[in-house]
Tab-separated table of C-alpha atoms in Angstrom:
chain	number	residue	atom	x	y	z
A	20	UNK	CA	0.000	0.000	0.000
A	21	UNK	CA	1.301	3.587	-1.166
A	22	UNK	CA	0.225	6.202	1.299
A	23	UNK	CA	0.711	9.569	-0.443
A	24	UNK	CA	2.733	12.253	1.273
A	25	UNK	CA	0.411	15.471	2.472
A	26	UNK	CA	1.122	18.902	2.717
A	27	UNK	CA	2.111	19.975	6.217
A	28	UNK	CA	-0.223	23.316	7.425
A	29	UNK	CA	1.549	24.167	10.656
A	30	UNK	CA	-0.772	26.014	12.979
A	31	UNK	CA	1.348	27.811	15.742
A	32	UNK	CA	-0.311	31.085	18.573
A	33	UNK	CA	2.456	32.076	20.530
A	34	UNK	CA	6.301	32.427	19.906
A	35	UNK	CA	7.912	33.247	23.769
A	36	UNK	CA	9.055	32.381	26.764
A	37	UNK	CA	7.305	33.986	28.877
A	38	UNK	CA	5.179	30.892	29.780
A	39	UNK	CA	4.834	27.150	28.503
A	40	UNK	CA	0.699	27.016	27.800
A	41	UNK	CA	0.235	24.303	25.214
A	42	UNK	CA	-0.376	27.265	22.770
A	43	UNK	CA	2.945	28.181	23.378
A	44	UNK	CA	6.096	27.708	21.820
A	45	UNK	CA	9.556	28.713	23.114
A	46	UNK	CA	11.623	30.796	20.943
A	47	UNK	CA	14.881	28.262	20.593
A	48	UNK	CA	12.290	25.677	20.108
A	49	UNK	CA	10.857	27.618	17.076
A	50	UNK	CA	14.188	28.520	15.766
A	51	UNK	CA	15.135	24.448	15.787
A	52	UNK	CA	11.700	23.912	13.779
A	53	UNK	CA	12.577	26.397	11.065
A	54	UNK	CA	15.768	25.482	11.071
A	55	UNK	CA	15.021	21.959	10.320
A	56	UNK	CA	12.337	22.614	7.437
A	57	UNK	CA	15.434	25.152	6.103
A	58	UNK	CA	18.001	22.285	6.368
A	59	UNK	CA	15.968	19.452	4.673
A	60	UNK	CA	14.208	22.311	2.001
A	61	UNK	CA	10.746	22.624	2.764
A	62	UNK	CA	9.590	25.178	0.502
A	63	UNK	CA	7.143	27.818	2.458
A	64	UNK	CA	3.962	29.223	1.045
A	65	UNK	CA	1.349	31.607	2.452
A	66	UNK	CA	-2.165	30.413	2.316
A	67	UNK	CA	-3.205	32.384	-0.648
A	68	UNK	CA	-0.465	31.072	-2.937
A	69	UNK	CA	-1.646	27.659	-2.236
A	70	UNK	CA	-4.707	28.099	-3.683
A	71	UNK	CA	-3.522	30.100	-6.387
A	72	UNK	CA	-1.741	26.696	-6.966
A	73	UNK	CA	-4.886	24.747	-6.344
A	74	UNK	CA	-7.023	26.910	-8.335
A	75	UNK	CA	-5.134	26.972	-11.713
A	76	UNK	CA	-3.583	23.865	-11.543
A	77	UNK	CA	-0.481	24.408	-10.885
A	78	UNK	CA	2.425	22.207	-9.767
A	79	UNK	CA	3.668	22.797	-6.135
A	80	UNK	CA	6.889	23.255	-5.633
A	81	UNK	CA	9.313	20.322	-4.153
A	82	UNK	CA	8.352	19.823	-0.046
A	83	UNK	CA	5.996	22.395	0.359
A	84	UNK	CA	4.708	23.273	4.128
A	85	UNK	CA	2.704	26.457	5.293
A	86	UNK	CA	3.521	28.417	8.512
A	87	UNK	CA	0.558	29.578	10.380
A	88	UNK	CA	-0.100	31.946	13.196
A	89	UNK	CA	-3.948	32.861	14.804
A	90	UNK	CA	-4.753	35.993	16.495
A	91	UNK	CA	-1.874	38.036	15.860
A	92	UNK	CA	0.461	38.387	19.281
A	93	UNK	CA	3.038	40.536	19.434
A	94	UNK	CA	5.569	37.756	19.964
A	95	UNK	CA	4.681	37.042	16.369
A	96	UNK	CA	6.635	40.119	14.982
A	97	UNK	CA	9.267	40.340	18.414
A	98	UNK	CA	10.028	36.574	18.058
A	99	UNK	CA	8.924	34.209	15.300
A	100	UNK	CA	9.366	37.438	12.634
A	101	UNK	CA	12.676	37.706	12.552
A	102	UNK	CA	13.485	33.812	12.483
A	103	UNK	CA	11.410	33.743	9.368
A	104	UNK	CA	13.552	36.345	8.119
A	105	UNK	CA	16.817	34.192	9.058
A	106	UNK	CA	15.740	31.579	6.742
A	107	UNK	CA	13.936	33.563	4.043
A	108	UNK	CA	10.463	32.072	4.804
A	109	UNK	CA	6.886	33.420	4.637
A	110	UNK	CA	4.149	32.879	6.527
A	111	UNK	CA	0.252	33.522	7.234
A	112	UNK	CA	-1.346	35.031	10.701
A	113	UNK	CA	-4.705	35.488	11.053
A	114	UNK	CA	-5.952	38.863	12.521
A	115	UNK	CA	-8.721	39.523	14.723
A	116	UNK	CA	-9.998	43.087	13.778
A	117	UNK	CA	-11.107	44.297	16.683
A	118	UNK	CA	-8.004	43.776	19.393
A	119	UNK	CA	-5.426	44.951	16.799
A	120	UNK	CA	-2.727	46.820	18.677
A	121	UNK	CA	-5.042	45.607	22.320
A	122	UNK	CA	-4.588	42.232	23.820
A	123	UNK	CA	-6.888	39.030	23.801
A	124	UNK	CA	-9.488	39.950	26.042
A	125	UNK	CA	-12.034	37.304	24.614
A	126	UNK	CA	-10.232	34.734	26.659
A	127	UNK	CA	-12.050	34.023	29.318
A	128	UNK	CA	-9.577	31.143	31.111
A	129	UNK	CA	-8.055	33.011	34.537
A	130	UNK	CA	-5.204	30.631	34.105
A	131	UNK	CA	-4.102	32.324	30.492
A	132	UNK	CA	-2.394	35.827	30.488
A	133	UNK	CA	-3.329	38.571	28.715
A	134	UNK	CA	-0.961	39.266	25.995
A	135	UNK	CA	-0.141	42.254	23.790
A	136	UNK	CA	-1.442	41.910	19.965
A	137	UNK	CA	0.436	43.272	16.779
A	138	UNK	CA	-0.251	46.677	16.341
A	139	UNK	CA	-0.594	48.414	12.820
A	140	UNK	CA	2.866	49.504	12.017
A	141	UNK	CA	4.466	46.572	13.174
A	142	UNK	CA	1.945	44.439	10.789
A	143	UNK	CA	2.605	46.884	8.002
A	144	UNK	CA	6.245	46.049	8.517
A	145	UNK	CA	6.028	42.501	8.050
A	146	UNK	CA	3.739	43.103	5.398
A	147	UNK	CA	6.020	44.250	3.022
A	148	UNK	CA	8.592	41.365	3.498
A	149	UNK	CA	5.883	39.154	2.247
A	150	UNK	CA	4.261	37.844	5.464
A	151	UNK	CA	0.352	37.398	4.459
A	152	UNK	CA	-2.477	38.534	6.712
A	153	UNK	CA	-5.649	36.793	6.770
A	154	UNK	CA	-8.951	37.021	8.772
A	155	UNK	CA	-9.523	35.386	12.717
A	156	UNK	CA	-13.087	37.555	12.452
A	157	UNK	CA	-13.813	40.955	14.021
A	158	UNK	CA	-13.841	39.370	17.669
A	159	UNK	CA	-12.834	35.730	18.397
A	160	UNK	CA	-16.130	34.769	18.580
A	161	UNK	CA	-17.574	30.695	17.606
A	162	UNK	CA	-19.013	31.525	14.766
A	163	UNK	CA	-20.882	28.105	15.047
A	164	UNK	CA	-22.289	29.714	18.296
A	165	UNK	CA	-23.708	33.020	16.902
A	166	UNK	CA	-26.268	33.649	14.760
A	167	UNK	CA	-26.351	33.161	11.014
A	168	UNK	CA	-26.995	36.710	10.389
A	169	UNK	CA	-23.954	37.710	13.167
A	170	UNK	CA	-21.550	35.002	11.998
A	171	UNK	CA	-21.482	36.653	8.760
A	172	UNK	CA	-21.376	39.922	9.591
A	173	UNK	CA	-18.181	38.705	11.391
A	174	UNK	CA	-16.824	37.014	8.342
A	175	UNK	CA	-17.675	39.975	6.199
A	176	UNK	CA	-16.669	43.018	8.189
A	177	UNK	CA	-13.280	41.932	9.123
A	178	UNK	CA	-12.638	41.297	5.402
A	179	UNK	CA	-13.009	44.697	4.823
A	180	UNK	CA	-11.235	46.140	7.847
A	181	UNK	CA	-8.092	44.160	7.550
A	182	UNK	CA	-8.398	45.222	3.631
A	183	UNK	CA	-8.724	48.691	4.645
A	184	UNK	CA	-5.976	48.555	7.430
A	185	UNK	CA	-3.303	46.835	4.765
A	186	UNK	CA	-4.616	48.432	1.313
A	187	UNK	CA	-5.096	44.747	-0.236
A	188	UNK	CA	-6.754	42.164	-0.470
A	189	UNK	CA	-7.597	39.561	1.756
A	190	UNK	CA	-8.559	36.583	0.982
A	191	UNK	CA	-7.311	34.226	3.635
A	192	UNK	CA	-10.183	33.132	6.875
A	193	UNK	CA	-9.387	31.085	10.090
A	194	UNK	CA	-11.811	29.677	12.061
A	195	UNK	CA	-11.939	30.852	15.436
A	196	UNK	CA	-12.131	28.292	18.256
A	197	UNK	CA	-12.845	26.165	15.147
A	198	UNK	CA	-16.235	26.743	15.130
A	199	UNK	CA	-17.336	26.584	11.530
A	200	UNK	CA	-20.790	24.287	9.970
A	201	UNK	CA	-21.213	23.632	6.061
A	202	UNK	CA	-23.004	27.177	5.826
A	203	UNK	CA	-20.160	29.069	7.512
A	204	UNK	CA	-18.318	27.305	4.849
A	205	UNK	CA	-20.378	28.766	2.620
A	206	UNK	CA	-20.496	32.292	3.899
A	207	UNK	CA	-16.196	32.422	4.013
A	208	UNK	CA	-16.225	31.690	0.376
A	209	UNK	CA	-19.518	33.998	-0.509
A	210	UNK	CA	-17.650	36.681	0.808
A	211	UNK	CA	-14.549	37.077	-0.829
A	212	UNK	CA	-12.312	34.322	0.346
A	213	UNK	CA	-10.801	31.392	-1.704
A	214	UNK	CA	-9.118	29.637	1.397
A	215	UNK	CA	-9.722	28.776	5.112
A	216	UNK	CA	-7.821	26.668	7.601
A	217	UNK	CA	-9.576	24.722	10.383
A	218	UNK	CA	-7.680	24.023	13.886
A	219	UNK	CA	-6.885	20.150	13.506
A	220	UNK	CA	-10.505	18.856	12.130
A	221	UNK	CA	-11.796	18.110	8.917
A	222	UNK	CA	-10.170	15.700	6.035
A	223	UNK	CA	-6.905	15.262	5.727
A	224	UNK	CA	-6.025	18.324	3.562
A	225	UNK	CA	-3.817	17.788	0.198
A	226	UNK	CA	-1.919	15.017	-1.354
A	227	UNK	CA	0.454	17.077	-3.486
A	228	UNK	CA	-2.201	18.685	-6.190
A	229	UNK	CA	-5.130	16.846	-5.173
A	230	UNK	CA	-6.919	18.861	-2.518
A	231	UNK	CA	-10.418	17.767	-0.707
A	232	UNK	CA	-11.555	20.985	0.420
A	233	UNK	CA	-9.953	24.666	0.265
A	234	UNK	CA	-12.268	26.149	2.922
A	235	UNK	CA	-11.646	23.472	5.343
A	236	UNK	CA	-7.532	23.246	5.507
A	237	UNK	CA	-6.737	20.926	8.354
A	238	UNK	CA	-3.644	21.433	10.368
A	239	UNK	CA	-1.410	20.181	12.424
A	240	UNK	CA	-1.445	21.535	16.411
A	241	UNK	CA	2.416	22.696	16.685
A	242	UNK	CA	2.349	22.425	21.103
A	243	UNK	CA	4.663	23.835	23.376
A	244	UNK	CA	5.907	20.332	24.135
A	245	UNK	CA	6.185	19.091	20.825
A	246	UNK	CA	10.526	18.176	20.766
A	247	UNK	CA	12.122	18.175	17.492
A	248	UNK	CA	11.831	14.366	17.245
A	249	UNK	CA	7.852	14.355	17.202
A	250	UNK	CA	8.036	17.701	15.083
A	251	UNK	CA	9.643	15.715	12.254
A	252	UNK	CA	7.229	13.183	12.047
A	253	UNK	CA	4.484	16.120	12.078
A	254	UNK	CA	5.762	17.648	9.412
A	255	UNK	CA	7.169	14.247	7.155
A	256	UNK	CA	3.448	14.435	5.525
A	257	UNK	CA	2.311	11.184	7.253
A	258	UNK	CA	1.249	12.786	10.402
A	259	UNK	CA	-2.384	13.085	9.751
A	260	UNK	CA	-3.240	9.808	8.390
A	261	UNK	CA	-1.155	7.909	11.241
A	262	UNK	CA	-2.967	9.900	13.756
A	263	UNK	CA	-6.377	9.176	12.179
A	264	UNK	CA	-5.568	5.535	12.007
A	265	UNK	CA	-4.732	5.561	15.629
A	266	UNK	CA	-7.947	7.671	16.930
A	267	UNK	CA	-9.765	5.179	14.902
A	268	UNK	CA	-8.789	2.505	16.468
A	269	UNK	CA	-9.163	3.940	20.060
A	270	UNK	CA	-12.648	4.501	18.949
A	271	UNK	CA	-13.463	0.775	17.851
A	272	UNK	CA	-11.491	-0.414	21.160
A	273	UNK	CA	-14.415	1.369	23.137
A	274	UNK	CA	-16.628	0.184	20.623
């Protein structure tokens, strides 16, 4: 049996060591992950240009993987930003529009601190070395949780602030809390977007050009203790169909 190799989507929050939360990475730790994919060239792309490949049928370049941040922290552009400028990579992060420049009130969780989000000149900055910005909605909210008419008006409006904030388009959508249903599917794409990433559910993504959905990327959790060892298997392309093997069967065990 031939199991074809998929396209890593990393999906990383915080770059610091300021604390070791699971959504946390320490910034040696990152350094050691990039410089791995440099060393064995993995070839980065931002969201958009994969489905600009996807879309016209293009072929991918050799060992692709995608780099992926959600909400925006400022340890994005104090930390991870200049590592991805070491080794010439790109990356996506996913804005939420209304805490640019603030901090992540929406968590509720006592145990997680409140940390400082980008502001606009320090997204502007990493901008214009090729870093894409796509949408995390206007306010962190599950959009599976709101209503139809509120989801989208999340969807929509921080399309067009993030365009307006950046002075391009944006065509890139992250689900927050992973909260998404068939019609928020629908709305992302109604509105403007041609890609969105999930946070670890869904199908397993893309085998090289085939791709099952491009509004329902699945990625792979990068957590603070994830050691270099387990982050090459996550990123070898196997990852997601040895882990849905093994969750399958746990699931006939309790069966």
């Amino acid at each position: 049996m031939i199991i074809p190799a998929e396209i890593p989507i990393l999906m990383y929050h915080r770059v610091t060591n300021t604390d070791n939360k699971p959504s946390t990475v320490a910034v040696d730790r990152f350094r050691a992950q990039m410089q791995y994919l440099a060393r064995h060239k993995f070839y980065t792309l931002t969201c958009s240009q994969l489905a600009e490949y996807i879309s016209k049928g293009h072929l991918l370049p050799a060992k692709p993987v995608l780099i992926t941040f959600d909400d925006g922290y400022r340890n994005n552009y104090e930390h991870a930003f200049p590592i991805l400028q070491e080794f010439n990579f790109t990356a996506t992060i996913f804005l939420v529009g209304n805490h640019i420049g603030k901090f992540n009130s929406w968590e509720t969780n006592p145990s997680i601190p409140r940390y400082p989000l980008m502001n606009r000149s320090e997204i502007m900055e990493m901008a214009q070395t090729g870093i894409e910005f796509g949408s995390h909605s206007m306010s962190h909210k599950p959009l599976n949780q709101l209503s139809l008419t509120e989801a989208k008006k999340e969807i929509v409006q921080s399309k067009q602030f993030l365009e307006d904030l950046l002075g391009k388009e944006i065509t890139s959508f992250s689900y927050p809390y992973n909260g998404y249903t068939p019609t928020i599917k629908e709305f992302v794409q109604e509105s403007g977007y041609t890609v969105a990433c999930t946070a670890g559910s869904g199908p397993r993504p893309l085998v090289q050009s085939r791709i099952n959905d491009l509004f329902e990327l699945r990625r792979i959790i990068i957590p603070y203790s994830c050691r270099l060892l387990e982050y090459k298997l996550r990123v070898s392309g196997f990852y997601l169909f040895f882990k849905d093997l093994g969750d399958k069967k746990r699931w006939f065990k309790k069966s």
